[in-house]
XYZ file of C-alpha atoms in Angstrom:
782
model
C 71.413 0.000 18.773
C 71.070 -3.656 17.832
C 73.006 -4.888 20.871
C 70.822 -2.941 23.287
C 67.673 -4.126 21.482
C 68.775 -7.758 21.793
C 69.377 -7.382 25.524
C 65.950 -5.743 26.017
C 64.050 -8.447 24.143
C 65.961 -11.243 25.824
C 65.288 -9.889 29.298
C 61.556 -9.503 28.592
C 61.029 -12.890 27.011
C 63.303 -15.034 29.124
C 61.988 -13.660 32.397
C 58.355 -13.063 31.513
C 57.523 -15.388 28.645
C 54.568 -16.812 30.562
C 52.799 -13.488 30.987
C 53.837 -11.092 28.228
C 53.481 -11.372 24.467
C 56.553 -11.721 22.294
C 57.773 -8.597 20.545
C 57.752 -7.874 16.850
C 61.222 -6.475 16.243
C 62.294 -4.109 13.474
C 65.938 -3.251 12.689
C 67.120 -0.017 11.082
C 68.969 -0.770 7.849
C 70.172 2.761 7.328
C 67.273 3.623 5.078
C 64.194 2.033 6.662
C 63.051 -0.320 9.433
C 62.962 -3.960 8.430
C 61.071 -6.711 10.271
C 63.353 -9.406 11.656
C 62.945 -12.571 13.711
C 63.940 -12.795 17.356
C 66.276 -15.677 16.643
C 68.208 -13.506 14.184
C 68.989 -11.150 17.071
C 70.560 -13.983 19.042
C 67.709 -14.535 21.501
C 67.944 -17.855 23.358
C 65.020 -19.164 25.458
C 65.820 -21.825 28.035
C 63.099 -24.123 29.404
C 63.112 -26.357 32.444
C 64.947 -23.985 34.820
C 64.034 -20.887 36.823
C 64.414 -17.511 35.185
C 68.012 -16.327 35.122
C 69.553 -19.798 35.434
C 71.079 -21.622 32.539
C 71.107 -25.362 31.834
C 74.293 -27.372 31.997
C 73.010 -29.774 29.371
C 70.699 -27.831 26.989
C 69.066 -29.517 24.013
C 68.272 -27.085 21.192
C 65.120 -27.414 19.198
C 65.261 -28.949 15.745
C 67.437 -26.886 13.413
C 67.760 -24.369 16.252
C 64.438 -22.830 15.160
C 61.224 -22.996 17.111
C 57.970 -21.452 15.836
C 55.758 -19.861 18.467
C 52.283 -18.500 17.690
C 51.096 -15.562 19.780
C 48.297 -13.039 19.422
C 50.624 -10.577 17.680
C 51.958 -12.954 15.047
C 54.257 -15.884 14.291
C 57.654 -15.764 15.969
C 60.797 -17.704 15.221
C 62.918 -18.128 18.353
C 65.956 -20.120 19.405
C 64.696 -22.534 22.041
C 66.653 -24.834 24.307
C 65.017 -27.697 26.161
C 66.429 -28.922 29.442
C 68.236 -32.227 28.993
C 69.284 -32.755 32.598
C 68.826 -36.104 34.291
C 65.600 -34.965 36.030
C 64.216 -33.136 32.989
C 60.659 -33.724 31.905
C 59.456 -34.432 28.372
C 59.721 -31.594 25.899
C 55.947 -31.229 25.632
C 55.655 -30.929 29.425
C 58.359 -28.276 29.533
C 56.400 -26.221 27.004
C 53.154 -26.611 28.937
C 54.916 -25.436 32.135
C 55.439 -22.038 30.512
C 51.872 -21.943 29.073
C 52.941 -22.854 25.544
C 50.813 -25.553 23.922
C 52.876 -27.877 21.665
C 51.608 -28.880 18.253
C 52.940 -32.430 18.763
C 53.839 -34.449 21.829
C 57.085 -35.837 20.384
C 59.879 -33.566 19.194
C 57.682 -30.441 19.111
C 58.801 -27.737 16.690
C 55.737 -25.490 16.946
C 53.674 -24.218 19.867
C 50.976 -21.666 20.589
C 50.635 -19.582 23.711
C 47.673 -20.192 25.969
C 46.951 -16.502 25.483
C 46.473 -17.099 21.762
C 44.301 -20.172 22.241
C 42.040 -18.350 24.698
C 41.882 -15.358 22.392
C 40.960 -17.549 19.408
C 38.232 -19.293 21.388
C 36.649 -15.979 22.428
C 36.976 -14.737 18.840
C 34.979 -17.670 17.496
C 32.373 -17.390 20.255
C 31.652 -13.723 19.715
C 32.270 -13.127 15.995
C 31.584 -16.691 14.741
C 34.587 -16.242 12.449
C 36.573 -19.096 10.980
C 40.086 -20.173 11.890
C 41.332 -19.083 8.469
C 40.094 -15.519 8.970
C 41.701 -15.439 12.400
C 44.963 -16.711 10.954
C 44.899 -14.065 8.225
C 44.144 -11.256 10.670
C 46.497 -12.057 13.547
C 49.152 -14.528 12.466
C 50.644 -13.185 9.231
C 53.366 -11.013 10.764
C 56.168 -12.837 8.992
C 54.343 -13.552 5.782
C 57.154 -11.938 3.823
C 59.432 -14.823 4.853
C 57.415 -17.167 2.599
C 55.710 -20.456 3.454
C 58.538 -21.526 5.746
C 56.608 -20.372 8.795
C 53.079 -21.238 7.609
C 51.413 -22.809 10.631
C 47.719 -22.812 9.638
C 47.226 -26.578 9.907
C 49.027 -26.873 13.268
C 46.819 -24.023 14.514
C 43.698 -26.006 13.634
C 45.015 -29.038 15.479
C 46.066 -27.101 18.601
C 42.841 -25.097 18.929
C 40.742 -28.235 18.636
C 42.750 -30.118 21.264
C 42.774 -27.110 23.552
C 38.989 -26.758 23.394
C 38.601 -30.416 24.293
C 41.025 -30.226 27.205
C 39.368 -27.092 28.578
C 35.987 -28.858 28.496
C 37.454 -31.808 30.428
C 39.092 -29.447 32.912
C 35.880 -27.495 33.567
C 33.984 -30.746 34.090
C 36.538 -31.839 36.706
C 37.577 -34.978 34.858
C 41.244 -34.641 35.931
C 40.185 -35.165 39.546
C 38.034 -38.217 38.787
C 39.505 -41.615 39.545
C 38.493 -42.903 36.115
C 40.146 -39.997 34.301
C 39.131 -38.576 30.952
C 38.326 -41.965 29.442
C 35.776 -42.574 32.178
C 33.642 -39.652 31.037
C 30.028 -40.664 30.472
C 27.741 -39.358 27.702
C 26.617 -35.797 28.392
C 28.947 -35.167 31.346
C 30.810 -32.326 29.606
C 27.604 -30.396 28.955
C 26.715 -27.275 30.928
C 23.298 -28.187 32.341
C 20.474 -25.774 33.047
C 20.523 -24.838 36.752
C 16.831 -23.891 36.739
C 15.470 -27.113 35.238
C 14.282 -29.642 37.851
C 17.160 -31.907 38.863
C 16.523 -34.305 41.756
C 19.254 -34.108 44.364
C 20.369 -30.697 43.169
C 17.595 -28.091 43.131
C 14.460 -29.990 44.188
C 13.228 -30.450 47.774
C 13.772 -33.838 49.334
C 10.034 -34.570 49.444
C 9.266 -33.332 45.913
C 7.767 -36.710 44.955
C 5.166 -36.305 47.743
C 4.016 -32.868 46.603
C 0.206 -32.470 46.236
C -1.304 -32.837 42.778
C -1.961 -29.123 42.378
C 1.737 -28.381 43.008
C 3.370 -31.107 40.914
C 3.471 -28.899 37.832
C 6.163 -26.830 39.570
C 8.579 -29.730 39.085
C 7.880 -30.234 35.397
C 10.596 -30.343 32.730
C 10.019 -28.283 29.575
C 11.684 -29.532 26.402
C 11.725 -27.988 22.931
C 12.558 -29.965 19.785
C 13.484 -28.550 16.402
C 15.702 -29.036 13.360
C 18.052 -26.594 11.652
C 18.845 -27.112 7.968
C 21.390 -24.310 7.773
C 23.848 -26.369 9.797
C 24.604 -28.745 6.944
C 27.969 -30.424 6.248
C 29.529 -31.235 2.917
C 30.584 -34.780 2.156
C 34.210 -34.385 3.188
C 36.536 -36.654 5.137
C 35.161 -39.555 7.202
C 34.739 -40.794 10.757
C 37.916 -42.883 10.457
C 40.022 -39.979 9.207
C 38.462 -37.350 11.478
C 36.939 -38.833 14.654
C 35.545 -36.696 17.426
C 37.685 -36.151 20.510
C 34.581 -36.302 22.751
C 32.274 -38.763 21.084
C 28.989 -38.209 22.871
C 30.492 -36.638 26.002
C 28.755 -33.267 25.561
C 25.769 -32.325 23.372
C 26.106 -34.491 20.282
C 24.926 -38.064 20.730
C 27.366 -40.951 20.558
C 27.729 -41.741 16.866
C 28.055 -45.532 16.659
C 24.726 -46.244 18.362
C 23.032 -43.365 16.550
C 24.145 -44.524 13.101
C 23.278 -48.117 13.860
C 19.679 -47.140 14.571
C 19.539 -44.971 11.434
C 20.861 -47.808 9.274
C 18.306 -50.248 10.699
C 15.434 -47.862 9.846
C 16.821 -46.453 6.604
C 13.985 -47.912 4.499
C 11.180 -46.786 6.813
C 8.672 -44.551 4.972
C 7.390 -41.697 7.107
C 3.644 -41.367 7.576
C 2.109 -38.342 5.866
C 0.633 -35.526 7.897
C -3.039 -35.709 8.840
C -2.915 -32.094 9.995
C -1.950 -29.209 7.720
C 0.469 -29.999 4.910
C 3.645 -29.740 6.993
C 6.774 -29.946 4.859
C 8.715 -31.145 7.894
C 6.551 -34.299 7.784
C 5.658 -34.780 4.126
C 9.097 -33.927 2.693
C 11.195 -35.650 5.354
C 12.154 -38.469 2.943
C 12.556 -36.326 -0.173
C 14.811 -33.455 0.908
C 17.784 -33.176 -1.409
C 21.102 -34.310 0.095
C 23.292 -34.139 -2.992
C 26.887 -33.472 -2.021
C 25.995 -33.333 1.682
C 26.895 -35.745 4.430
C 24.431 -33.999 6.771
C 21.525 -31.809 5.665
C 21.298 -30.193 9.096
C 21.066 -30.939 12.788
C 18.241 -31.715 15.180
C 18.321 -30.698 18.824
C 16.419 -30.861 22.092
C 16.682 -27.819 24.362
C 15.273 -26.563 27.621
C 12.130 -24.758 26.435
C 11.964 -22.456 29.461
C 15.566 -21.255 29.705
C 16.945 -22.110 26.248
C 19.813 -24.377 27.322
C 21.081 -27.079 24.971
C 20.369 -30.428 26.582
C 23.134 -33.047 27.046
C 23.165 -35.867 24.459
C 20.467 -34.084 22.489
C 22.045 -32.990 19.186
C 22.460 -35.105 16.077
C 22.899 -34.901 12.318
C 20.057 -35.217 9.818
C 20.761 -37.322 6.734
C 17.675 -36.256 4.765
C 14.863 -34.192 6.194
C 13.347 -33.980 9.656
C 12.706 -37.713 9.929
C 10.998 -39.160 12.993
C 13.749 -41.723 13.606
C 16.380 -38.997 14.049
C 14.252 -36.859 16.334
C 13.051 -39.896 18.310
C 16.593 -40.954 19.095
C 17.601 -37.458 20.213
C 14.561 -37.186 22.481
C 15.059 -40.609 24.076
C 18.789 -40.008 24.424
C 18.442 -36.780 26.393
C 15.636 -38.217 28.513
C 18.138 -40.636 30.043
C 19.560 -37.580 31.875
C 16.268 -36.696 33.618
C 14.337 -38.391 36.419
C 11.373 -36.032 36.793
C 7.816 -37.307 36.349
C 6.205 -34.371 34.524
C 7.519 -33.590 31.047
C 6.165 -30.976 28.641
C 7.455 -31.499 25.113
C 7.190 -28.726 22.522
C 7.600 -29.567 18.830
C 6.239 -27.774 15.781
C 4.846 -31.086 14.445
C 4.015 -32.610 17.843
C 0.477 -33.455 16.671
C 1.981 -35.973 14.213
C 5.176 -36.960 15.989
C 3.570 -38.203 19.214
C 1.181 -40.685 17.556
C 3.509 -43.706 17.435
C 6.289 -42.451 19.683
C 6.166 -45.201 22.309
C 5.733 -47.896 19.681
C 8.897 -46.608 18.007
C 10.794 -46.546 21.316
C 10.366 -50.289 21.674
C 12.345 -50.781 18.457
C 15.332 -48.706 19.613
C 18.234 -49.872 21.848
C 17.380 -50.343 25.506
C 20.103 -47.886 26.572
C 17.869 -44.975 25.489
C 14.596 -46.378 26.882
C 12.801 -44.778 29.798
C 9.601 -45.652 31.626
C 6.999 -43.374 30.105
C 4.127 -45.118 31.889
C 5.167 -43.536 35.197
C 5.477 -40.048 33.714
C 2.932 -37.405 32.775
C 3.967 -36.260 29.297
C 2.206 -33.364 27.551
C 2.828 -32.689 23.871
C 2.522 -29.095 22.680
C 3.084 -26.937 19.592
C 5.027 -23.643 19.874
C 2.849 -20.554 19.822
C 4.278 -19.079 16.622
C 3.820 -22.354 14.701
C 0.384 -23.208 16.111
C -1.808 -20.978 13.853
C -0.897 -23.007 10.729
C -2.343 -26.172 12.296
C -5.954 -27.238 11.950
C -8.451 -26.020 14.542
C -8.406 -29.269 16.560
C -4.629 -29.047 17.000
C -4.892 -25.386 17.956
C -6.870 -26.384 21.049
C -5.335 -29.763 21.932
C -1.691 -28.624 21.658
C -1.861 -24.989 22.778
C 0.381 -23.615 25.528
C -2.355 -21.120 26.408
C -4.878 -23.823 27.291
C -2.749 -26.180 29.408
C -2.420 -25.639 33.135
C 1.067 -24.932 34.460
C 2.544 -23.608 31.214
C 2.891 -20.011 32.529
C 4.158 -17.771 29.708
C 6.204 -20.434 27.927
C 5.940 -20.100 24.159
C 7.983 -23.142 23.088
C 10.059 -21.143 20.583
C 13.341 -21.468 22.504
C 15.038 -23.623 19.813
C 14.523 -20.867 17.238
C 16.337 -18.355 19.442
C 19.248 -20.739 19.849
C 19.485 -21.235 16.093
C 19.853 -17.501 15.554
C 23.023 -17.618 17.657
C 24.609 -20.659 16.021
C 23.609 -20.039 12.382
C 26.627 -17.769 11.596
C 28.916 -20.738 12.365
C 27.389 -22.715 9.494
C 29.668 -21.163 6.854
C 32.823 -22.440 8.565
C 31.581 -25.782 9.951
C 30.054 -27.015 6.687
C 33.560 -27.527 5.269
C 34.854 -29.452 8.304
C 35.197 -33.161 8.778
C 32.595 -34.944 10.927
C 34.621 -35.023 14.160
C 35.973 -31.493 13.897
C 32.494 -30.137 13.241
C 30.934 -31.883 16.236
C 33.737 -30.724 18.549
C 33.431 -27.128 17.333
C 29.642 -27.064 17.726
C 29.876 -28.671 21.174
C 32.204 -25.854 22.219
C 29.809 -23.205 20.886
C 26.857 -24.838 22.659
C 28.801 -24.849 25.936
C 29.556 -21.152 25.528
C 25.858 -20.461 24.843
C 24.798 -22.360 27.955
C 27.459 -20.709 30.112
C 26.459 -17.209 29.045
C 22.813 -18.009 29.759
C 23.779 -19.241 33.214
C 25.934 -16.190 33.937
C 23.045 -13.837 33.134
C 20.436 -15.738 35.124
C 20.432 -13.316 38.043
C 19.775 -10.227 35.932
C 17.356 -12.101 33.658
C 15.165 -13.531 36.421
C 15.161 -10.248 38.352
C 13.916 -8.367 35.291
C 11.201 -10.945 34.730
C 10.124 -10.685 38.356
C 9.897 -6.893 38.210
C 7.717 -7.168 35.111
C 5.445 -9.851 36.553
C 4.537 -8.164 39.834
C 2.792 -5.028 38.438
C 1.159 -7.025 35.652
C -0.533 -9.460 38.022
C -3.266 -7.039 39.110
C -3.979 -5.958 35.543
C -4.394 -9.530 34.339
C -6.692 -10.288 37.240
C -8.765 -7.242 36.314
C -8.958 -8.404 32.693
C -10.057 -11.859 33.823
C -12.812 -10.339 35.949
C -14.009 -8.342 32.930
C -14.185 -11.496 30.833
C -16.058 -13.402 33.527
C -18.577 -10.590 33.980
C -19.437 -10.853 30.287
C -20.468 -14.491 30.791
C -23.643 -15.573 32.649
C -22.892 -16.938 36.108
C -24.520 -20.309 35.384
C -22.532 -20.765 32.182
C -19.339 -19.686 33.944
C -19.802 -22.300 36.675
C -20.477 -25.035 34.148
C -17.492 -23.993 32.092
C -15.174 -23.953 35.116
C -16.189 -27.504 36.036
C -15.584 -28.702 32.463
C -12.122 -27.112 32.351
C -11.077 -28.505 35.738
C -12.277 -32.000 34.764
C -10.364 -31.837 31.500
C -7.203 -30.590 33.215
C -7.386 -33.522 35.606
C -8.083 -36.076 32.859
C -7.265 -35.260 29.245
C -9.216 -38.277 28.015
C -12.403 -36.314 28.673
C -13.913 -33.940 26.137
C -11.801 -30.870 25.491
C -13.929 -27.851 26.470
C -11.859 -25.586 24.247
C -12.884 -27.345 21.033
C -15.363 -25.319 19.001
C -18.747 -27.108 19.093
C -21.132 -24.472 17.703
C -21.026 -22.479 14.509
C -20.790 -18.684 14.806
C -23.695 -16.483 13.847
C -23.418 -15.347 10.225
C -25.810 -13.807 7.754
C -25.651 -17.011 5.724
C -26.699 -19.121 8.715
C -29.558 -16.708 9.496
C -30.762 -16.823 5.897
C -30.656 -20.610 5.979
C -32.750 -20.657 9.145
C -35.247 -18.247 7.612
C -35.534 -20.347 4.450
C -36.036 -23.533 6.462
C -38.737 -21.867 8.546
C -40.499 -20.708 5.371
C -40.308 -24.222 3.967
C -41.835 -25.616 7.148
C -44.739 -23.146 6.963
C -45.342 -23.924 3.286
C -45.712 -27.594 4.197
C -48.572 -26.611 6.490
C -50.228 -24.426 3.844
C -49.204 -21.094 5.333
C -47.743 -18.599 2.862
C -47.282 -14.982 3.933
C -45.401 -13.941 0.793
C -46.913 -11.208 -1.384
C -44.619 -12.024 -4.315
C -44.257 -15.343 -6.116
C -40.436 -15.304 -6.003
C -39.501 -12.866 -3.262
C -40.468 -13.783 0.282
C -40.194 -11.306 3.206
C -36.863 -12.772 4.327
C -35.481 -12.691 0.779
C -36.591 -9.074 0.422
C -34.719 -7.901 3.520
C -31.655 -10.008 2.685
C -31.545 -8.571 -0.827
C -31.863 -5.072 0.634
C -28.828 -5.609 2.852
C -26.861 -6.941 -0.119
C -27.798 -3.880 -2.164
C -26.644 -1.572 0.643
C -23.287 -3.371 0.726
C -22.966 -3.084 -3.060
C -23.795 0.612 -2.900
C -21.053 1.197 -0.352
C -18.550 -0.731 -2.471
C -19.543 1.166 -5.622
C -19.224 4.497 -3.811
C -15.689 3.565 -2.724
C -14.714 2.554 -6.266
C -16.238 5.711 -7.751
C -14.251 7.884 -5.353
C -11.071 6.088 -6.410
C -11.487 6.863 -10.103
C -8.973 9.540 -11.057
C -8.750 11.981 -13.945
C -6.407 9.696 -15.867
C -8.371 6.449 -15.575
C -8.273 4.161 -18.603
C -11.250 3.294 -20.762
C -11.171 -0.255 -19.449
C -11.512 0.981 -15.853
C -14.327 3.380 -16.742
C -16.135 0.721 -18.774
C -15.980 -1.822 -15.945
C -17.231 0.752 -13.432
C -20.126 1.788 -15.689
C -21.177 -1.822 -16.214
C -21.283 -2.421 -12.449
C -23.250 0.823 -12.028
C -25.834 -0.220 -14.645
C -26.229 -3.682 -13.162
C -26.727 -2.246 -9.666
C -29.320 0.230 -10.921
C -31.348 -2.538 -12.561
C -31.242 -4.667 -9.410
C -32.159 -1.679 -7.240
C -35.146 -0.698 -9.385
C -36.418 -4.276 -9.414
C -36.063 -4.526 -5.635
C -37.941 -1.216 -5.086
C -40.879 -2.521 -7.130
C -41.151 -5.588 -4.920
C -40.635 -3.471 -1.812
C -43.820 -1.487 -2.469
C -45.826 -4.719 -2.077
C -44.573 -5.298 1.460
C -44.096 -1.679 2.532
C -46.677 0.587 0.765
C -45.667 3.518 2.948
C -42.380 3.733 1.062
C -44.099 5.013 -2.109
C -45.854 7.777 -0.161
C -42.571 8.629 1.634
C -40.666 8.931 -1.653
C -43.364 11.236 -3.090
C -43.069 13.523 -0.064
C -39.289 13.671 -0.417
C -39.468 14.356 -4.171
C -41.966 17.178 -3.585
C -39.580 19.099 -1.345
C -36.468 18.275 -3.374
C -35.077 21.225 -5.367
C -32.478 19.287 -7.392
C -34.034 17.615 -10.421
C -30.801 15.842 -11.504
C -30.816 12.067 -11.612
C -29.684 10.553 -8.342
C -26.511 8.439 -8.317
C -27.284 4.742 -7.895
C -25.070 4.411 -4.810
C -26.982 7.298 -3.177
C -30.492 5.875 -3.682
C -32.205 5.447 -0.330
C -33.569 1.904 -0.002
C -35.783 2.584 3.018
C -35.320 -0.584 5.018
C -37.698 -1.106 7.986
C -35.134 0.446 10.358
C -35.005 3.610 8.227
C -38.817 3.806 8.080
C -39.071 3.543 11.854
C -36.681 6.498 12.172
C -39.279 8.532 10.267
C -41.876 7.599 12.898
C -43.811 5.518 10.331
C -45.298 2.088 10.918
C -43.958 -1.111 9.351
C -44.831 -4.794 9.320
C -43.473 -6.308 12.525
C -42.556 -9.465 10.627
C -40.133 -7.485 8.461
C -38.792 -5.742 11.554
C -38.032 -9.097 13.194
C -36.287 -10.368 10.055
C -34.117 -7.278 9.724
C -33.230 -7.496 13.431
C -31.956 -11.045 13.002
C -29.990 -10.213 9.872
C -28.408 -7.100 11.370
C -27.528 -9.045 14.503
C -25.680 -11.571 12.334
C -24.122 -8.685 10.402
C -22.765 -7.207 13.629
C -21.287 -10.586 14.616
C -19.655 -10.926 11.214
C -18.226 -7.416 11.414
C -16.664 -8.083 14.815
C -15.225 -11.381 13.596
C -13.711 -9.629 10.574
C -12.290 -6.942 12.877
C -10.598 -9.621 14.972
C -9.041 -11.309 11.958
C -7.821 -8.143 10.253
C -6.467 -6.593 13.457
C -4.472 -9.741 14.216
C -3.182 -9.798 10.654
C -2.189 -6.139 10.787
C -0.311 -6.626 14.053
C 1.599 -9.577 12.564
C 2.450 -7.658 9.384
C 3.540 -4.582 11.322
C 5.802 -6.613 13.605
C 7.253 -8.526 10.663
C 7.972 -5.276 8.828
C 9.661 -3.779 11.874
C 11.882 -6.802 12.547
C 12.748 -8.131 9.114
C 11.998 -5.726 6.258
C 14.920 -3.650 4.975
C 15.278 -1.500 1.886
C 13.011 1.061 0.311
C 11.408 -1.334 -2.187
C 10.512 -3.909 0.459
C 9.259 -1.213 2.839
C 7.011 0.262 0.138
C 5.570 -3.127 -0.742
C 4.924 -4.080 2.883
C 3.411 -0.657 3.565
C 0.992 -1.218 0.686
C -0.067 -4.591 2.113
C -0.594 -3.077 5.554
C -2.668 -0.261 4.047
C -4.858 -2.850 2.295
C -5.475 -4.618 5.600
C -6.240 -1.253 7.237
C -8.888 -0.574 4.566
C -10.471 -3.910 5.428
C -10.446 -2.938 9.102
C -12.191 0.351 8.269
C -14.747 -1.498 6.133
C -15.528 -3.956 8.934
C -15.872 -1.091 11.437
C -18.255 0.745 9.079
C -20.216 -2.454 8.607
C -20.635 -2.807 12.362
C -21.679 0.827 12.809
C -24.329 0.490 10.085
C -25.708 -2.621 11.758
C -25.585 -0.930 15.171
C -27.541 2.103 13.901
C -30.195 -0.168 12.414
C -30.446 -2.213 15.623
C -30.865 0.980 17.649
C -33.883 1.940 15.507
C -35.411 -1.559 15.542
C -34.931 -2.112 19.288
C -37.604 0.449 20.211
C -40.306 -1.357 18.241
C -39.211 -4.823 19.361
C -38.798 -3.731 23.004
C -35.200 -4.961 23.057
C -33.587 -3.442 26.163
C -30.285 -5.275 26.845
C -28.982 -5.522 23.284
C -26.346 -2.815 23.879
C -24.653 -5.048 26.443
C -23.919 -7.478 23.642
C -23.300 -4.787 21.023
C -21.789 -1.619 22.536
C -21.269 1.408 20.362
C -18.026 1.205 18.422
C -15.835 4.261 18.946
C -12.654 5.061 17.047
C -10.431 4.180 20.032
C -12.104 0.772 20.338
C -10.724 -0.411 16.999
C -7.309 -1.676 18.141
C -5.584 -4.977 18.629
C -5.665 -6.799 21.936
C -2.039 -5.850 22.623
C -2.183 -2.226 21.500
C -1.958 0.728 23.840
C -5.022 2.951 23.528
C -3.112 6.176 24.126
C 0.094 5.655 22.179
C -1.137 3.194 19.601
C 1.904 1.053 20.357
C 1.698 -2.705 20.013
C 2.785 -4.513 23.167
C 3.730 -8.164 23.470
C 1.483 -10.591 25.279
C 2.031 -10.527 29.024
C 3.601 -7.050 29.042
C 0.591 -4.902 28.346
C -0.682 -2.736 31.195
C -3.662 -1.218 29.355
C -7.324 -2.090 29.269
C -8.371 -4.451 26.511
C -10.886 -3.090 24.022
C -14.418 -4.406 24.488
C -14.389 -5.938 20.986
C -12.185 -8.733 22.376
C -14.559 -9.397 25.291
C -17.796 -9.573 23.298
C -19.794 -12.800 23.604
C -19.014 -14.149 20.158
C -21.776 -16.263 18.682
C -24.451 -15.281 21.190
C -27.863 -15.259 19.681
C -27.646 -18.490 17.697
C -29.862 -20.253 20.219
C -32.549 -17.625 19.855
C -32.547 -18.142 16.115
C -32.896 -21.902 16.284
C -35.740 -22.051 18.801
C -38.320 -21.468 16.047
C -40.157 -18.699 17.917
C -39.438 -15.652 15.800
C -42.133 -14.818 13.197
C -41.815 -14.770 9.460
């Protein structure tokens, strides 16, 4: 019944057009239902009067057709504006019923507030483009041709609506200066947990004692994102921003003026590792791009985008761009303690204050009255040189808590999906869209603060006792005198960073190479005084023992390779293995001949073993017993104490090397395992990564075997040398001890730093490098 359908639709829309969506109407043709427009059914919508009352002087819309966009499609309706003497403008009449006009004069198209809110949430959550939204929701009357195509008006309305909502939420309508009086950064959603004088700091915060001032420090993170590029389309004149500098992007005129003044400045090359962010900042390709990416400053503790802290990059990550963003956002903070995290902070901070003097005074701030600490995020720090790893580490600076400095990276993961749609926008549209997304990110972070902080608190309380216990274990492994001296050095450095950094490595670790060098130098010193204890013209006692240890290592390697030879090995593989076997046999036989000069008991011992042996087959070269002094002592035979001392020193260095290799390989395995879990997909990639992890595991097993061999030798030598406390420095290595610092002993599960509640393996508490002093004092015999 067409007449009844018309009455139903008219009653719904005329009386409830502010709250209910418009209907999509279909009319029965006698054979099928056909979609029709509401205006074709005779629907008339009257504005400017209460529901149910007509207008004595109505003014119909242009051509008696008005296009309204709602979440269920595009609707063509017959709309009458009120033309009474007290009537308001047409645009105001539309806004009164929550319809947003596409133009302010003679509007012919509008969108419901419901649609605009829905579109905004769609872009926030799915990061989809306006075109995809238009295709999905607003093509109801596509069969009517391009007459009702409203894609471009939709873009205009959504952009204006976003801007007006931002002004509304910032309370600009209630300000005496209005929207035009908005200052830079006032539309940004600020972090409620960052220190803000007059808002969340005590009145006497400036008088806080020195040991409490770190509580009022501001943490900033700086980074660049090259996915957020923009093609060279439109211009600032054709597409200006509606909020130029009022939210997160910096004001463009001052920013571009500074960039133009320093366009020819050549960036200083990195004196640290070869950082591409520094060395390639002037050479990054920008062909066809108006912006190669964006730089940003965020709150490094809570991951909020800072006001007036986002800007475009014209080439690479140039200092001038990042300087301006940092100085611009610092005008919104009055705190005295600032901790700045940047992945190239070691290079960026060198001439920072000299550069600030060349920039406009409106972005200057008094850095002489502030305590500013420059840091490198934890994930980026390992690629820096060793000096930077101590001077810019979050783990070594007081008051950093568990901050890792990687907050900008987490924010990029949220905004990166928007890059595909914003790269085709004009400059103003892109900045407005990104400002809206940044506000949504900050608002969601703020809304979840209660749950987030409560979860962190529940994790921190039970972990406190465990961390204290771990600290006590570490301190017990250090002599009390050294611990006191170390504590004084650290406290002095924390109070004054101009003093020597106690965390810088000042002594070389004990290695077999360093021990051999010391032995050779001691031999040279004795030869100068006419003392020669060598029984061979070319092989001294220290060389003999060192060569013996090398031969043992080569035997173990050859045994591993021999076990890996399969039934279908190629002739090339067999030939290479046989050549290594022959070479090792020749070296072993030569070494045994020299050994008999220094240890005559070995010849008698070999004869006794051969007499009781029943197998007359030739012994494999990797199974030949070399009978080092430690092995002779196990047989209750006597040996030259000089050789015993030398082997003790070399095995001590071997144990240190093995532990150091365990540390490196365990850290590498943990990184590879985490990377595989988080990023690797597909069978091919999983197989390849699994092979790499297995290779690292073999190296871990080799290092553990190396330590156990050294430990067994030290156990035999300690009885003769009367070494009693050596097991404190070198405990016995069990299978469960070989695990990463953050791995659960029971489950074998890797836990993140700060969340582990298990005891740390002793291999991470061992006094690394101990024993070097004993080697260099010149008291051990040759």
